[in-house]
Short mmCIF file of C-alpha atoms and ligand atoms in Angstrom, two decimals:
data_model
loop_
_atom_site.label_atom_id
_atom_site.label_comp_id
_atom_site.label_asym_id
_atom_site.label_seq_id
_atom_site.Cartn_x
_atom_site.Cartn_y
_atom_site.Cartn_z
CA UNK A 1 0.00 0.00 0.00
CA UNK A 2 1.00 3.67 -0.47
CA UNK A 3 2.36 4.48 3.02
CA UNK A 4 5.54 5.55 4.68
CA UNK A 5 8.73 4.34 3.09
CA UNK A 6 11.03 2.72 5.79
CA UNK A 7 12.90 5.93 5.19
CA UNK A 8 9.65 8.17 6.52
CA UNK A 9 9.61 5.61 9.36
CA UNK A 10 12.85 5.57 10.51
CA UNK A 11 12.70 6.90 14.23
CA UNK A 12 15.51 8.22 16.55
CA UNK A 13 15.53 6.90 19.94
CA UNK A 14 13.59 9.61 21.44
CA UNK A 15 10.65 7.77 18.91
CA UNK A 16 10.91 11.09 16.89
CA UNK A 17 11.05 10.86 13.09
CA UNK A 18 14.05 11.56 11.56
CA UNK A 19 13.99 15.51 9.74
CA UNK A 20 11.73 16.28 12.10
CA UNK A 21 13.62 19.26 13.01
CA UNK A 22 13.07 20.68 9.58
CA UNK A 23 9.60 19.75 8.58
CA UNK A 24 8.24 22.51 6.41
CA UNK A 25 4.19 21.90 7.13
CA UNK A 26 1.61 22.03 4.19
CA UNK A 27 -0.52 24.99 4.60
CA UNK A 28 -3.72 22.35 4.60
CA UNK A 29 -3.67 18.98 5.38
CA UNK A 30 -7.57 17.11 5.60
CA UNK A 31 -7.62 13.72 7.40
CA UNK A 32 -10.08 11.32 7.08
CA UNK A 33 -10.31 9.63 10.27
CA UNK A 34 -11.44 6.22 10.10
CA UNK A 35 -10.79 2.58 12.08
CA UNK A 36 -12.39 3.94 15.70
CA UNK A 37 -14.69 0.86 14.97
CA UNK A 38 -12.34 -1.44 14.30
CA UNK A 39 -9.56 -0.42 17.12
CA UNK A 40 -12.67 -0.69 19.81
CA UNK A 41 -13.73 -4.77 18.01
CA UNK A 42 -10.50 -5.52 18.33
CA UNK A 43 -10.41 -5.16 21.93
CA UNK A 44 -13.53 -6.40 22.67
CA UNK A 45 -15.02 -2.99 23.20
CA UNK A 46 -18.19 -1.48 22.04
CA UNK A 47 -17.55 0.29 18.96
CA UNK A 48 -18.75 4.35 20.74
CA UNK A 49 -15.36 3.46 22.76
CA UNK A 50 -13.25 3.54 19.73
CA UNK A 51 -14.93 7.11 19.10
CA UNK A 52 -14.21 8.49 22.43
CA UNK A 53 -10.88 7.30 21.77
CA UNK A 54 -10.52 8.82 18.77
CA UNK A 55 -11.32 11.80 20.50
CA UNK A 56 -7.77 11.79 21.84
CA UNK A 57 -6.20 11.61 18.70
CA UNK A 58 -8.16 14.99 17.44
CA UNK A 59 -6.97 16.91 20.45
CA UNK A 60 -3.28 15.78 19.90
CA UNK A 61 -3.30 16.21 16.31
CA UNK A 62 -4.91 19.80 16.45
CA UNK A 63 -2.12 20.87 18.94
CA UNK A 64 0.52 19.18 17.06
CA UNK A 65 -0.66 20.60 13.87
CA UNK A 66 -0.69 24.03 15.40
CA UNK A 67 2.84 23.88 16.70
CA UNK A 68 3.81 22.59 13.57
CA UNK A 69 2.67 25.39 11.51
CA UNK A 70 0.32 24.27 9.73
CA UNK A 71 -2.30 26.55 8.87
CA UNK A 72 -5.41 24.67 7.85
CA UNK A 73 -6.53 21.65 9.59
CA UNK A 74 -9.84 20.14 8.26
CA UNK A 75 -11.14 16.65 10.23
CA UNK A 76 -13.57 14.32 8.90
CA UNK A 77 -15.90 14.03 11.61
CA UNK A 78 -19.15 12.28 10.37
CA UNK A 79 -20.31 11.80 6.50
CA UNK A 80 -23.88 12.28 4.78
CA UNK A 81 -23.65 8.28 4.75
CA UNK A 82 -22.55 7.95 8.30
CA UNK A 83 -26.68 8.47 8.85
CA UNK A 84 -27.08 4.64 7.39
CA UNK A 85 -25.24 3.52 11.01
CA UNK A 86 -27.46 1.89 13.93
CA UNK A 87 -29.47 4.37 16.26
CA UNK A 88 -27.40 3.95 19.47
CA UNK A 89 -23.97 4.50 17.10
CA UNK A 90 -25.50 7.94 15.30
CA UNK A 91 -26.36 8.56 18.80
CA UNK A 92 -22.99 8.14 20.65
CA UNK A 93 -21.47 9.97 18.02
CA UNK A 94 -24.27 12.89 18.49
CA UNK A 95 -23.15 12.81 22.50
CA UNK A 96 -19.46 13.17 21.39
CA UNK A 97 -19.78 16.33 19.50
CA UNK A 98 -22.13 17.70 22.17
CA UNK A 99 -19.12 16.79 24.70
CA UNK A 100 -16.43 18.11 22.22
CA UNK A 101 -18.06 21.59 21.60
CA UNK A 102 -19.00 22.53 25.43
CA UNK A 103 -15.45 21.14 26.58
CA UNK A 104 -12.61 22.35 23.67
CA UNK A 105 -13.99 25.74 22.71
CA UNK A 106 -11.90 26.93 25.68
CA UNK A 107 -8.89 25.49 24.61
CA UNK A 108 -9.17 26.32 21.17
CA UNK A 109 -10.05 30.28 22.04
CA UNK A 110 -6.09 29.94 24.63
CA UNK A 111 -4.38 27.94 21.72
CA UNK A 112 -5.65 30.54 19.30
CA UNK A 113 -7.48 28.32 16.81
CA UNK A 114 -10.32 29.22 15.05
CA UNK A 115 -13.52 26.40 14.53
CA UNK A 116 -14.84 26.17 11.22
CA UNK A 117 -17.88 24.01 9.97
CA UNK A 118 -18.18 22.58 6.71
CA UNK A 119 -21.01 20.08 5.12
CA UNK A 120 -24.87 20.55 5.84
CA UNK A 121 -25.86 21.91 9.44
CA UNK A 122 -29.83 21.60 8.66
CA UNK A 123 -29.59 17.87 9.22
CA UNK A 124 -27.97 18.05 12.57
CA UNK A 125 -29.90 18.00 16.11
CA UNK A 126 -31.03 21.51 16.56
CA UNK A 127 -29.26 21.75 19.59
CA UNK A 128 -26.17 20.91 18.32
CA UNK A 129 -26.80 22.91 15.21
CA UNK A 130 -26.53 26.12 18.16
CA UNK A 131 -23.25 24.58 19.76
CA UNK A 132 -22.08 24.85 15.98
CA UNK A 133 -23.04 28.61 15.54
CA UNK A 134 -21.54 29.25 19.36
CA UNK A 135 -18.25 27.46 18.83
CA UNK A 136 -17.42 29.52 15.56
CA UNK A 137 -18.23 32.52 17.13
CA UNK A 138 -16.55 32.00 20.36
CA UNK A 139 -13.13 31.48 19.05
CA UNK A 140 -14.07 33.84 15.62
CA UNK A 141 -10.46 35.39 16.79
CA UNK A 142 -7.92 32.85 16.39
CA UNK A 143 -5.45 33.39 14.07
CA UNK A 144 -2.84 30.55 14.50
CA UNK A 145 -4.84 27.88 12.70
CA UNK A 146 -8.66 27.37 11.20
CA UNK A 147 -9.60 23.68 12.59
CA UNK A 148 -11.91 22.52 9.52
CA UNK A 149 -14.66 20.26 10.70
CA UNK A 150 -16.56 18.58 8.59
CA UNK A 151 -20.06 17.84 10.09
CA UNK A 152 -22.97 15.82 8.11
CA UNK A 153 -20.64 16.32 4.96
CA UNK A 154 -20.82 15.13 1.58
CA UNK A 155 -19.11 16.32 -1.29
CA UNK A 156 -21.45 15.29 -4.41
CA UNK A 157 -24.63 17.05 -2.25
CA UNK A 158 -22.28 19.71 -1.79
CA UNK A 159 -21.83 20.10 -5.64
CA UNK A 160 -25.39 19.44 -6.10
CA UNK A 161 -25.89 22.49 -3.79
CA UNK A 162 -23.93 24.64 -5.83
CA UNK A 163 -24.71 23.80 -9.35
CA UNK A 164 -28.61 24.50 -7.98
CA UNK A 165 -27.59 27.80 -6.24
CA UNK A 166 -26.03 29.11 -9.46
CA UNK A 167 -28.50 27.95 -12.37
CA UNK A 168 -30.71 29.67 -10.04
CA UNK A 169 -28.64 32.99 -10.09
CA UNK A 170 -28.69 32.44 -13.90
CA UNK A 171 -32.39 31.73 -14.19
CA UNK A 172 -32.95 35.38 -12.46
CA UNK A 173 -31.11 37.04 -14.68
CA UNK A 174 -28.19 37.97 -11.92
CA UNK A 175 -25.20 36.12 -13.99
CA UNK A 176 -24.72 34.27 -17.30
CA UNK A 177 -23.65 30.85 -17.74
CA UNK A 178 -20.38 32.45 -18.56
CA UNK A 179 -20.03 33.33 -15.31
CA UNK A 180 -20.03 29.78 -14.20
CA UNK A 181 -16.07 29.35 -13.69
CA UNK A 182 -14.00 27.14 -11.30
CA UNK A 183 -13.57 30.18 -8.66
CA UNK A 184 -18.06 30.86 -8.86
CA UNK A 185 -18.25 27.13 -7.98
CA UNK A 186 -15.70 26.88 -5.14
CA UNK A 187 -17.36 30.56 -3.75
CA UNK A 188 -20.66 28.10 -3.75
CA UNK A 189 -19.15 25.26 -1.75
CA UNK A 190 -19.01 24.89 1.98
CA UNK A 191 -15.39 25.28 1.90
CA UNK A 192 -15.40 28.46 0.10
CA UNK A 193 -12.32 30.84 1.62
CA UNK A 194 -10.61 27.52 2.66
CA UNK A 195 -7.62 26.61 0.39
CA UNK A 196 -7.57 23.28 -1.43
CA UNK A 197 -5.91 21.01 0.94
CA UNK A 198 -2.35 20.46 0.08
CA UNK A 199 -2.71 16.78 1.88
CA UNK A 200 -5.46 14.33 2.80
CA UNK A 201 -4.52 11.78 5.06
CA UNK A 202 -7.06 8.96 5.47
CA UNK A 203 -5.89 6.20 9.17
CA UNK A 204 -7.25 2.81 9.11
CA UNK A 205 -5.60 1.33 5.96
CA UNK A 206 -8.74 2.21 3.77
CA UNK A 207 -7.81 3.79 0.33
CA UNK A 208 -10.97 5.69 -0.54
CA UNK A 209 -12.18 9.41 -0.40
CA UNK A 210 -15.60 8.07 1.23
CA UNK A 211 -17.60 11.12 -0.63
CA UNK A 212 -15.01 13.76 0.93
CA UNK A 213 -13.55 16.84 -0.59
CA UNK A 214 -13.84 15.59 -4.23
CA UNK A 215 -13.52 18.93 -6.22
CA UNK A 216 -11.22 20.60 -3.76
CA UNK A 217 -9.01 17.64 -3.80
CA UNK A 218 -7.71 18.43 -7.91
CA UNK A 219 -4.18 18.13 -7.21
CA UNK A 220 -4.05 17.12 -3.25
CA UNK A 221 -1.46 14.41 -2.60
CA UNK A 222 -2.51 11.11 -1.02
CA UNK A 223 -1.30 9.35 2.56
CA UNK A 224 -3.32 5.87 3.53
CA UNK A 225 -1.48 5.29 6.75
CA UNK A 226 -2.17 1.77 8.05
CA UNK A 227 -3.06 2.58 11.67
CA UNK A 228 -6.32 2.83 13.09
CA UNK A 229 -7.50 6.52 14.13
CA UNK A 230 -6.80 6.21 17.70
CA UNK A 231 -3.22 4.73 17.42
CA UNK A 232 -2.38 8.00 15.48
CA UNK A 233 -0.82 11.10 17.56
CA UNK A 234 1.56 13.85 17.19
CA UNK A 235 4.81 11.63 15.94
CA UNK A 236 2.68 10.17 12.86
CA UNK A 237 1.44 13.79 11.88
CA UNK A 238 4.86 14.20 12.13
CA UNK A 239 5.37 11.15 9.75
CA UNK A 240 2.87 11.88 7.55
CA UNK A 241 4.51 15.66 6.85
CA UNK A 242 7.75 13.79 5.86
CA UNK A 243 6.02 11.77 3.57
CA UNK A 244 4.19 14.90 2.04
CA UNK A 245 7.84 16.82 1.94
CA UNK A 246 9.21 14.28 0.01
CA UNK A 247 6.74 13.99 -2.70
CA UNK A 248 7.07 16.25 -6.18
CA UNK A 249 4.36 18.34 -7.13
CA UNK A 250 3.80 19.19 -11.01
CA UNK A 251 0.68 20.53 -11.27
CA UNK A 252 0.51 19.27 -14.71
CA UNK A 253 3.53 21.03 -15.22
CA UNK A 254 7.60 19.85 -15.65
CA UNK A 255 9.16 18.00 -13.04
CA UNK A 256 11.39 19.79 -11.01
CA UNK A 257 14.91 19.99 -11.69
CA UNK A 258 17.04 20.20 -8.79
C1 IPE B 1 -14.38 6.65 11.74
O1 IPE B 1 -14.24 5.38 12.30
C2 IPE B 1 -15.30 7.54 12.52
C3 IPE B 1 -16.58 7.87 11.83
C4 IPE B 1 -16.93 7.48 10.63
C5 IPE B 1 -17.51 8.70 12.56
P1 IPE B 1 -15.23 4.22 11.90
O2 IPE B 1 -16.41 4.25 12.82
O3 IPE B 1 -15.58 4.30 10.46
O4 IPE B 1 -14.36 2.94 12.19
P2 IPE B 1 -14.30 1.62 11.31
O5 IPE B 1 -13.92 2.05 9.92
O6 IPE B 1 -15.66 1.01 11.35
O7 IPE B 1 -13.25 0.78 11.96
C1 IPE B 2 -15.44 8.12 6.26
O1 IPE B 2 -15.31 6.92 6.93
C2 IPE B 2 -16.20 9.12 7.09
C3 IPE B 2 -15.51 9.62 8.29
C4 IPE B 2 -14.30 9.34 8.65
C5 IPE B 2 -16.27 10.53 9.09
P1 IPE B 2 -16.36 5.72 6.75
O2 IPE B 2 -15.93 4.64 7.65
O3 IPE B 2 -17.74 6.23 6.91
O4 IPE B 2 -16.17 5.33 5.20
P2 IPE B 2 -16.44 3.94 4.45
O5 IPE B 2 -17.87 3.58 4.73
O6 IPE B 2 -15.50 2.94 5.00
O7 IPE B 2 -16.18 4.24 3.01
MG1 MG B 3 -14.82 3.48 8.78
#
């Protein structure tokens, strides 16, 4: 599989990777966060533990990304599909965002990150639909790094969304279809303002996109890092930036010369 080269893995003896001293961070990296399920089964757990583990892994990663640099962070948190799970699972899940938001906002506002949601809020529980609005507005001031959370998202609806939005704006006469360009259909998406991600990272082992970021991610390099979500903390973001710094990207253009 497409993962760390034994040269990416290579540790010191302080279990840091090698070059991590000089890691230049991408200004965006997404992660798909998958294998909570699987790391609870394993251990005989329910699979809601696995989630409240993974829980864990999102507060080291966001600090780790911070320190790092990095500029964007955007977290895959629950999909348009993830609906199609059993009751008490959706509902877990539900209780863990409700937990997040009341207990992080605090910490994000000190660590000077700003919350951002993408994907559809209408579905959500109405109460967590006001956490939402309260958690972007409450740290609205942080300027280190924009944690991207993507909540009840899916990126065909989200197409879907904006190809409506702007044959409507044609049918009234307020644009022509000229005016339907790459840059009028990102302004339309739910990450409008938000960079393409320079990296998405998906844990677990899986090697899909799962419906996630599929116009923004053009010309995004791929990591499928075989660990489950909550075995991954700060030294495999560090990892994973190694990997990213060694990869060459064209564009469509010439390769590099050195
Ligand atoms: C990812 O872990 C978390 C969510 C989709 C909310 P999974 O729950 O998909 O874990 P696996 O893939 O079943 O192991
Ligand atoms: C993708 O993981 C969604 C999130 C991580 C939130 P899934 O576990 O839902 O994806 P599939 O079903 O394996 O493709
Ligand atoms: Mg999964």
């Amino acid at each position: 599989m497409l993962g760390f080269t034994s040269k990416e893995k290579a540790k010191s003896d302080e279990g840091i990777p090698q070059g991590a001293d000089d890691l230049t961070p991408p200004q965006h990296i997404a992660i798909i966060m998958d294998g909570n399920g699987r790391w609870a089964t394993k251990r005989g757990l329910p699979r809601i533990a696995g989630h409240k583990r993974g829980l864990n892994s999102v507060r080291k990663v966001t600090r780790e990304a911070k320190i790092l640099g990095v500029k964007y962070l955007t977290l895959f948190a629950f999909s348009t599909e993830n609906w199609l799970r059993p009751r008490d699972e959706v509902h877990g899940l539900m209780d863990l965002f409700r937990f997040y938001m009341r207990r992080e906002c605090k910490t994000l506002v000190s660590e000077g990150v700003r919350i951002r949601f993408i994907g559809d809020p209408s579905e959500m529980p109405e109460d967590i639909q006001r956490l939402m609005i309260e958690a972007e507005e409450l740290t609205s001031d942080g300027h280190e790094m924009t944690l991207v959370v993507a909540l009840n998202y899916g990126s065909r609806a989200e197409i879907v969304r904006a190809a409506a939005r702007l044959s409507e704006r044609v049918a009234a006469g307020e644009i022509t279809s000229a005016d339907v360009t790459e840059a009028a259909i990102s302004d339309e998406l739910t990450t409008s303002g938000i960079p393409d991600p320079d990296l998405i990272l998906r844990t677990s082992g899986e090697q899909r996109l799962s419906n996630f970021l599929l116009w923004q991610a053009a010309y995004t390099e791929f990591l499928f890092v075989d660990k489950h979500w909550p075995d991954f903390d700060q030294t495999s973001l560090q990892q994973a930036i190694i990997a990213y710094n060694n990869r060459d990207r064209r564009f469509g253009a010439i390769e590099k010369t050195a």
